[in-house]
mmCIF file of C-alpha atoms in Angstrom:
data_model
loop_
_atom_site.group_PDB
_atom_site.id
_atom_site.type_symbol
_atom_site.label_atom_id
_atom_site.label_comp_id
_atom_site.label_asym_id
_atom_site.label_seq_id
_atom_site.Cartn_x
_atom_site.Cartn_y
_atom_site.Cartn_z
ATOM 1 C CA MET V 1 -4.105 30.133 27.847
ATOM 2 C CA VAL V 2 -5.451 32.185 30.747
ATOM 3 C CA LEU V 3 -1.991 32.538 32.187
ATOM 4 C CA CYS V 4 -0.495 33.606 28.885
ATOM 5 C CA ALA V 5 -3.141 36.262 28.392
ATOM 6 C CA ARG V 6 -2.557 37.526 31.931
ATOM 7 C CA CYS V 7 1.193 37.638 31.430
ATOM 8 C CA LEU V 8 0.723 39.447 28.150
ATOM 9 C CA ARG V 9 -1.445 42.138 29.723
ATOM 10 C CA THR V 10 0.925 42.544 32.649
ATOM 11 C CA ILE V 11 4.049 42.928 30.548
ATOM 12 C CA LEU V 12 2.514 45.206 27.938
ATOM 13 C CA VAL V 13 0.566 47.411 30.333
ATOM 14 C CA THR V 14 2.826 47.621 33.400
ATOM 15 C CA ASN V 15 6.112 46.962 31.596
ATOM 16 C CA ARG V 16 7.311 44.968 34.607
ATOM 17 C CA PRO V 17 9.392 41.772 34.365
ATOM 18 C CA ILE V 18 7.284 38.669 34.624
ATOM 19 C CA PHE V 19 9.046 37.454 37.781
ATOM 20 C CA GLN V 20 8.088 40.692 39.550
ATOM 21 C CA SER V 21 4.526 40.347 38.362
ATOM 22 C CA PHE V 22 4.201 36.724 39.525
ATOM 23 C CA PRO V 23 6.808 36.223 42.302
ATOM 24 C CA ASN V 24 5.160 33.034 43.584
ATOM 25 C CA TYR V 25 4.869 31.349 40.207
ATOM 26 C CA VAL V 26 7.350 28.479 40.095
ATOM 27 C CA ASP V 27 6.387 26.467 36.997
ATOM 28 C CA ILE V 28 9.372 27.532 34.883
ATOM 29 C CA THR V 29 8.328 25.492 31.829
ATOM 30 C CA ALA V 30 4.928 27.143 31.681
ATOM 31 C CA LEU V 31 6.574 30.481 32.380
ATOM 32 C CA GLU V 32 8.885 30.050 29.395
ATOM 33 C CA LYS V 33 5.854 29.243 27.239
ATOM 34 C CA CYS V 34 4.280 32.493 28.384
ATOM 35 C CA LEU V 35 7.353 34.469 27.435
ATOM 36 C CA ILE V 36 7.524 32.818 24.009
ATOM 37 C CA ASN V 37 3.871 33.648 23.459
ATOM 38 C CA VAL V 38 4.348 37.280 24.499
ATOM 39 C CA VAL V 39 7.318 37.790 22.208
ATOM 40 C CA ARG V 40 5.505 36.155 19.292
ATOM 41 C CA GLN V 41 2.335 38.188 19.699
ATOM 42 C CA LYS V 42 4.259 41.443 20.012
ATOM 43 C CA SER V 43 6.275 40.691 16.874
ATOM 44 C CA VAL V 44 3.435 39.306 14.767
ATOM 45 C CA TYR V 45 0.928 42.046 15.539
ATOM 46 C CA SER V 46 2.368 45.521 15.685
ATOM 47 C CA GLY V 47 -0.806 47.222 14.463
ATOM 48 C CA THR V 48 -3.789 48.091 16.657
ATOM 49 C CA ASN V 49 -6.575 48.076 14.087
ATOM 50 C CA PRO V 50 -5.913 45.492 11.375
ATOM 51 C CA VAL V 51 -7.570 46.119 8.027
ATOM 52 C CA LEU V 52 -10.155 43.476 7.210
ATOM 53 C CA ASN V 53 -9.624 43.422 3.439
ATOM 54 C CA PRO V 54 -6.503 45.313 2.294
ATOM 55 C CA ILE V 55 -7.689 45.353 -1.314
ATOM 56 C CA GLU V 56 -10.384 47.809 -0.270
ATOM 57 C CA SER V 57 -7.649 50.133 1.044
ATOM 58 C CA LEU V 58 -6.022 50.130 -2.397
ATOM 59 C CA GLN V 59 -9.269 50.878 -4.208
ATOM 60 C CA LYS V 60 -9.037 54.606 -3.469
ATOM 61 C CA PHE V 61 -5.973 54.844 -5.730
ATOM 62 C CA VAL V 62 -7.824 53.742 -8.879
ATOM 63 C CA SER V 63 -11.159 54.622 -10.446
ATOM 64 C CA VAL V 64 -11.993 51.139 -11.763
ATOM 65 C CA PRO V 65 -12.629 48.119 -9.523
ATOM 66 C CA ILE V 66 -9.432 46.261 -8.648
ATOM 67 C CA LEU V 67 -11.477 43.096 -8.560
ATOM 68 C CA PRO V 68 -14.600 43.037 -10.729
ATOM 69 C CA PRO V 69 -17.647 41.331 -9.184
ATOM 70 C CA GLU V 70 -17.097 38.118 -11.146
ATOM 71 C CA MET V 71 -13.700 37.659 -9.451
ATOM 72 C CA ILE V 72 -15.041 37.976 -5.908
ATOM 73 C CA SER V 73 -16.313 34.559 -4.930
ATOM 74 C CA PHE V 74 -15.753 34.908 -1.185
ATOM 75 C CA SER V 75 -17.300 37.926 0.513
ATOM 76 C CA PRO V 76 -18.394 36.926 4.031
ATOM 77 C CA SER V 77 -20.433 39.073 6.380
ATOM 78 C CA ALA V 78 -18.963 40.483 9.583
ATOM 79 C CA GLU V 79 -20.780 37.784 11.547
ATOM 80 C CA GLN V 80 -19.335 35.039 9.341
ATOM 81 C CA ILE V 81 -15.828 36.450 9.702
ATOM 82 C CA SER V 82 -16.245 36.491 13.469
ATOM 83 C CA LYS V 83 -17.306 32.837 13.414
ATOM 84 C CA GLY V 84 -14.307 32.001 11.263
ATOM 85 C CA GLN V 85 -11.980 33.708 13.728
ATOM 86 C CA GLN V 86 -13.418 31.736 16.639
ATOM 87 C CA LEU V 87 -12.250 28.530 14.997
ATOM 88 C CA PHE V 88 -8.682 29.651 15.721
ATOM 89 C CA VAL V 89 -9.267 30.387 19.407
ATOM 90 C CA PRO V 90 -8.363 27.429 21.648
ATOM 91 C CA SER V 91 -10.438 26.138 24.553
ATOM 92 C CA PRO V 92 -10.280 23.073 26.817
ATOM 93 C CA SER V 93 -12.405 21.156 24.319
ATOM 94 C CA HIS V 94 -10.786 22.707 21.233
ATOM 95 C CA LYS V 95 -7.014 22.367 21.465
ATOM 96 C CA ILE V 96 -4.809 24.043 18.897
ATOM 97 C CA GLN V 97 -1.317 22.624 18.883
ATOM 98 C CA PHE V 98 1.685 21.493 16.930
ATOM 99 C CA LEU V 99 0.995 17.909 15.886
ATOM 100 C CA LYS V 100 4.151 16.562 14.248
ATOM 101 C CA SER V 101 6.789 16.952 11.556
ATOM 102 C CA ALA V 102 7.081 14.467 8.729
ATOM 103 C CA ARG V 103 8.933 13.907 5.477
ATOM 104 C CA LEU V 104 7.861 10.577 4.038
ATOM 105 C CA LYS V 105 4.326 9.536 3.169
ATOM 106 C CA GLU V 106 4.302 6.765 5.770
ATOM 107 C CA HIS V 107 5.086 9.290 8.516
ATOM 108 C CA LEU V 108 2.177 11.638 7.800
ATOM 109 C CA PRO V 109 -0.550 12.017 10.445
ATOM 110 C CA ASP V 110 -3.136 9.258 10.345
ATOM 111 C CA HIS V 111 -6.339 11.294 10.387
ATOM 112 C CA GLU V 112 -9.120 12.425 8.111
ATOM 113 C CA LEU V 113 -9.062 16.093 9.083
ATOM 114 C CA PRO V 114 -9.152 18.492 6.135
ATOM 115 C CA GLU V 115 -5.701 19.949 5.592
ATOM 116 C CA VAL V 116 -4.699 23.374 4.312
ATOM 117 C CA ALA V 117 -1.147 23.490 2.963
ATOM 118 C CA PHE V 118 1.048 26.607 2.715
ATOM 119 C CA ILE V 119 3.510 26.720 -0.160
ATOM 120 C CA GLY V 120 5.777 29.413 -1.595
ATOM 121 C CA ARG V 121 9.375 30.354 -2.200
ATOM 122 C CA SER V 122 11.896 30.378 0.626
ATOM 123 C CA ASN V 123 11.464 33.254 3.093
ATOM 124 C CA VAL V 124 8.120 34.409 1.673
ATOM 125 C CA GLY V 125 6.567 34.134 5.144
ATOM 126 C CA LYS V 126 4.764 30.775 5.344
ATOM 127 C CA SER V 127 5.653 30.073 8.978
ATOM 128 C CA THR V 128 5.044 33.691 9.941
ATOM 129 C CA LEU V 129 1.582 33.597 8.394
ATOM 130 C CA ILE V 130 0.674 30.406 10.254
ATOM 131 C CA ALA V 131 1.897 32.052 13.467
ATOM 132 C CA ALA V 132 -0.425 34.992 12.758
ATOM 133 C CA LEU V 133 -3.381 32.691 12.079
ATOM 134 C CA LEU V 134 -2.697 30.798 15.320
ATOM 135 C CA LYS V 135 -1.727 33.818 17.418
ATOM 136 C CA GLU V 136 -4.288 32.911 20.093
ATOM 137 C CA ALA V 137 -2.816 29.427 20.531
ATOM 138 C CA PRO V 138 0.349 29.408 22.678
ATOM 139 C CA ASP V 139 0.748 25.640 22.302
ATOM 140 C CA ALA V 140 1.185 25.840 18.539
ATOM 141 C CA TYR V 141 4.864 26.858 18.713
ATOM 142 C CA VAL V 142 5.191 27.961 15.108
ATOM 143 C CA LYS V 143 8.892 28.444 14.427
ATOM 144 C CA SER V 144 9.864 31.061 11.877
ATOM 145 C CA SER V 145 13.244 32.327 10.750
ATOM 146 C CA SER V 146 14.679 35.144 8.657
ATOM 147 C CA ASN V 147 17.016 32.620 7.056
ATOM 148 C CA PRO V 148 15.638 31.293 3.733
ATOM 149 C CA GLY V 149 15.031 27.555 3.687
ATOM 150 C CA HIS V 150 14.474 27.231 7.439
ATOM 151 C CA THR V 151 11.605 24.757 7.040
ATOM 152 C CA LYS V 152 12.857 21.363 5.861
ATOM 153 C CA LEU V 153 9.912 19.093 6.737
ATOM 154 C CA LEU V 154 6.129 19.126 6.569
ATOM 155 C CA ASN V 155 4.964 20.650 9.853
ATOM 156 C CA PHE V 156 1.395 19.895 10.933
ATOM 157 C CA PHE V 157 -0.647 22.128 13.259
ATOM 158 C CA GLN V 158 -3.941 20.706 14.447
ATOM 159 C CA VAL V 159 -6.887 23.043 14.998
ATOM 160 C CA GLY V 160 -9.068 21.027 17.359
ATOM 161 C CA LYS V 161 -10.963 18.297 15.589
ATOM 162 C CA ARG V 162 -11.745 20.599 12.678
ATOM 163 C CA LEU V 163 -8.695 20.940 10.438
ATOM 164 C CA CYS V 164 -4.922 20.899 10.121
ATOM 165 C CA LEU V 165 -2.537 23.554 8.793
ATOM 166 C CA VAL V 166 0.551 22.277 6.982
ATOM 167 C CA ASP V 167 3.723 24.362 6.766
ATOM 168 C CA MET V 168 5.693 23.142 3.743
ATOM 169 C CA PRO V 169 9.345 23.666 2.795
ATOM 170 C CA GLY V 170 9.983 26.609 0.519
ATOM 171 C CA TYR V 171 11.292 26.337 -3.016
ATOM 172 C CA GLY V 172 14.109 28.334 -4.536
ATOM 173 C CA PHE V 173 17.099 29.389 -2.431
ATOM 174 C CA ASN V 174 18.342 26.786 0.045
ATOM 175 C CA MET V 175 15.419 24.460 -0.562
ATOM 176 C CA PRO V 176 15.737 20.844 0.662
ATOM 177 C CA LYS V 177 17.421 18.431 -1.739
ATOM 178 C CA ASP V 178 14.434 16.112 -1.427
ATOM 179 C CA TYR V 179 11.907 18.909 -2.050
ATOM 180 C CA VAL V 180 10.238 17.107 -4.950
ATOM 181 C CA GLU V 181 9.925 13.896 -2.971
ATOM 182 C CA VAL V 182 8.509 15.622 0.101
ATOM 183 C CA VAL V 183 6.215 18.283 -1.368
ATOM 184 C CA GLU V 184 5.026 16.793 -4.642
ATOM 185 C CA THR V 185 4.443 13.380 -3.105
ATOM 186 C CA TYR V 186 2.363 14.964 -0.355
ATOM 187 C CA LEU V 187 0.251 17.009 -2.756
ATOM 188 C CA GLN V 188 -0.283 14.134 -5.150
ATOM 189 C CA SER V 189 -1.120 11.452 -2.594
ATOM 190 C CA ARG V 190 -2.838 13.262 0.275
ATOM 191 C CA GLU V 191 -6.575 12.917 -0.292
ATOM 192 C CA ASN V 192 -7.676 15.216 2.530
ATOM 193 C CA VAL V 193 -5.971 18.373 1.241
ATOM 194 C CA SER V 194 -8.862 20.839 1.052
ATOM 195 C CA ARG V 195 -6.918 23.820 -0.247
ATOM 196 C CA VAL V 196 -3.406 25.045 -0.895
ATOM 197 C CA LEU V 197 -2.406 28.613 -0.052
ATOM 198 C CA PHE V 198 0.185 29.767 -2.575
ATOM 199 C CA LEU V 199 2.162 32.636 -1.054
ATOM 200 C CA VAL V 200 3.674 35.398 -3.184
ATOM 201 C CA ASP V 201 5.868 38.253 -1.952
ATOM 202 C CA GLY V 202 3.770 41.383 -2.319
ATOM 203 C CA CYS V 203 6.931 43.458 -2.651
ATOM 204 C CA VAL V 204 8.102 41.752 -5.839
ATOM 205 C CA GLY V 205 5.036 40.058 -7.331
ATOM 206 C CA VAL V 206 5.115 36.783 -9.253
ATOM 207 C CA THR V 207 8.661 35.540 -9.909
ATOM 208 C CA PRO V 208 9.902 32.829 -12.322
ATOM 209 C CA HIS V 209 10.167 30.478 -9.323
ATOM 210 C CA ASP V 210 6.521 31.251 -8.497
ATOM 211 C CA ILE V 211 5.453 30.464 -12.044
ATOM 212 C CA THR V 212 7.123 27.066 -11.750
ATOM 213 C CA GLY V 213 5.240 26.437 -8.501
ATOM 214 C CA LEU V 214 1.932 27.547 -9.977
ATOM 215 C CA ASN V 215 2.422 25.290 -12.986
ATOM 216 C CA MET V 216 3.080 22.390 -10.612
ATOM 217 C CA LEU V 217 -0.227 22.954 -8.833
ATOM 218 C CA GLU V 218 -2.057 23.277 -12.126
ATOM 219 C CA GLU V 219 -0.623 19.994 -13.379
ATOM 220 C CA MET V 220 -1.692 18.264 -10.162
ATOM 221 C CA ASP V 221 -5.227 19.696 -10.327
ATOM 222 C CA VAL V 222 -4.897 20.972 -6.756
ATOM 223 C CA PRO V 223 -7.350 23.748 -5.752
ATOM 224 C CA TYR V 224 -5.526 26.780 -4.377
ATOM 225 C CA ILE V 225 -5.611 30.498 -3.732
ATOM 226 C CA ILE V 226 -2.901 33.138 -4.094
ATOM 227 C CA VAL V 227 -1.969 35.154 -1.011
ATOM 228 C CA LEU V 228 0.209 38.256 -1.381
ATOM 229 C CA MET V 229 2.410 38.593 1.700
ATOM 230 C CA LYS V 230 4.435 41.390 3.338
ATOM 231 C CA ILE V 231 2.057 44.087 2.154
ATOM 232 C CA ASP V 232 3.157 46.318 5.046
ATOM 233 C CA LYS V 233 6.638 46.553 3.490
ATOM 234 C CA VAL V 234 5.637 47.904 0.102
ATOM 235 C CA LYS V 235 4.286 51.264 -1.029
ATOM 236 C CA PRO V 236 0.663 51.283 -2.254
ATOM 237 C CA ALA V 237 1.574 52.094 -5.855
ATOM 238 C CA LEU V 238 3.919 49.114 -6.188
ATOM 239 C CA LEU V 239 1.551 46.828 -4.292
ATOM 240 C CA LEU V 240 -1.283 47.820 -6.602
ATOM 241 C CA LYS V 241 0.916 47.118 -9.620
ATOM 242 C CA ASN V 242 1.773 43.663 -8.278
ATOM 243 C CA VAL V 243 -1.864 42.897 -7.458
ATOM 244 C CA MET V 244 -2.930 43.800 -10.980
ATOM 245 C CA SER V 245 -0.099 41.678 -12.377
ATOM 246 C CA VAL V 246 -1.248 38.711 -10.296
ATOM 247 C CA ARG V 247 -4.831 39.296 -11.373
ATOM 248 C CA LYS V 248 -3.795 39.271 -15.024
ATOM 249 C CA TYR V 249 -1.812 36.075 -14.565
ATOM 250 C CA MET V 250 -4.762 34.412 -12.834
ATOM 251 C CA ARG V 251 -6.693 34.373 -16.095
ATOM 252 C CA SER V 252 -4.627 31.421 -17.282
ATOM 253 C CA LEU V 253 -4.996 29.418 -14.043
ATOM 254 C CA ARG V 254 -7.751 26.798 -13.918
ATOM 255 C CA GLN V 255 -7.391 25.565 -10.331
ATOM 256 C CA CYS V 256 -6.846 28.953 -8.690
ATOM 257 C CA LEU V 257 -9.669 30.893 -7.056
ATOM 258 C CA PRO V 258 -9.832 34.127 -9.088
ATOM 259 C CA GLN V 259 -9.707 36.227 -5.913
ATOM 260 C CA PRO V 260 -6.287 37.077 -4.460
ATOM 261 C CA PHE V 261 -5.896 37.675 -0.729
ATOM 262 C CA LEU V 262 -3.600 40.345 0.711
ATOM 263 C CA VAL V 263 -2.053 39.790 4.136
ATOM 264 C CA SER V 264 0.431 41.334 6.530
ATOM 265 C CA ALA V 265 1.434 38.998 9.329
ATOM 266 C CA MET V 266 3.104 41.941 11.073
ATOM 267 C CA THR V 267 0.078 44.261 11.283
ATOM 268 C CA GLY V 268 -2.655 41.626 11.056
ATOM 269 C CA ASP V 269 -4.167 43.185 7.931
ATOM 270 C CA GLY V 270 -6.181 40.587 6.030
ATOM 271 C CA VAL V 271 -5.651 37.824 8.619
ATOM 272 C CA ALA V 272 -9.274 37.647 9.816
ATOM 273 C CA LEU V 273 -10.583 37.357 6.244
ATOM 274 C CA LEU V 274 -8.104 34.567 5.544
ATOM 275 C CA GLN V 275 -9.135 32.756 8.732
ATOM 276 C CA ALA V 276 -12.740 32.902 7.578
ATOM 277 C CA PHE V 277 -11.799 31.581 4.148
ATOM 278 C CA ILE V 278 -9.877 28.658 5.632
ATOM 279 C CA ALA V 279 -12.857 27.858 7.856
ATOM 280 C CA HIS V 280 -15.110 27.977 4.799
ATOM 281 C CA ALA V 281 -12.815 25.922 2.555
ATOM 282 C CA THR V 282 -12.579 23.162 5.174
ATOM 283 C CA GLY V 283 -16.339 22.941 5.696
ATOM 284 C CA ASN V 284 -16.300 24.699 9.066
ATOM 285 C CA LEU V 285 -18.102 27.870 7.985
ATOM 286 C CA ASP V 286 -21.121 28.250 5.757
ATOM 287 C CA ALA V 287 -20.523 31.367 3.706
ATOM 288 C CA SER V 288 -22.327 30.167 0.594
ATOM 289 C CA SER V 289 -24.857 32.961 0.775
ATOM 290 C CA SER V 290 -22.148 35.636 0.628
#
């Protein structure tokens, strides 16, 4: 981790090739990891000052509250958010890494760590969001692709001895033929699923495919939240329209937290708040007084 940070500073600040910066460094495998980490961090975070809660940025466009007080159940302090972020920073005693991929129930990790699963339509940005959440962890190796349906298995990322993030196959275009067997079986049988993050494209809002997915979660009585993605790619007026549409639809959802989260994995907007929520939902952050 120290090496990756050093390489990152060197490349971004001096703009010199890594071999010129470290001519005596011969561990090619570790060097490749550094390069992967640099490319990922540059692509995931293009902004310099990420917005903590993007909904607050939209508030200036309307005179009434976007979210009335009764819909805001998670409002952590700056100190609590900072503690939540620290959970996603690796250390020698707190390793953050890719754990395994699995399809069948008998191949799932044998642990009792609380798990947070990411679900949504193909190409909505599940893998990209996990990469943003784990941006400080070079050993996570979160693979993302612009091709819909890239993720075919359940991919588990362990955050120390605290929790596990689960990247799930997307539904809709190019989804795996055994999607029902893989995803629904996992959600129905996995007892340590603490929360599901249901991702919606902020550029288009809730689609018919999304409604099918939401109904599935409702039928399974799985607690979840809705996260609007790609908010950096949509104009404020359309984003606000889609947020209000999601808010209206939430009224009929029993298992969904009535507070949507807005995130851009590219600029980092909303990532810190989501990290704090995940920490809270998995019992790793006490934000009950918020």
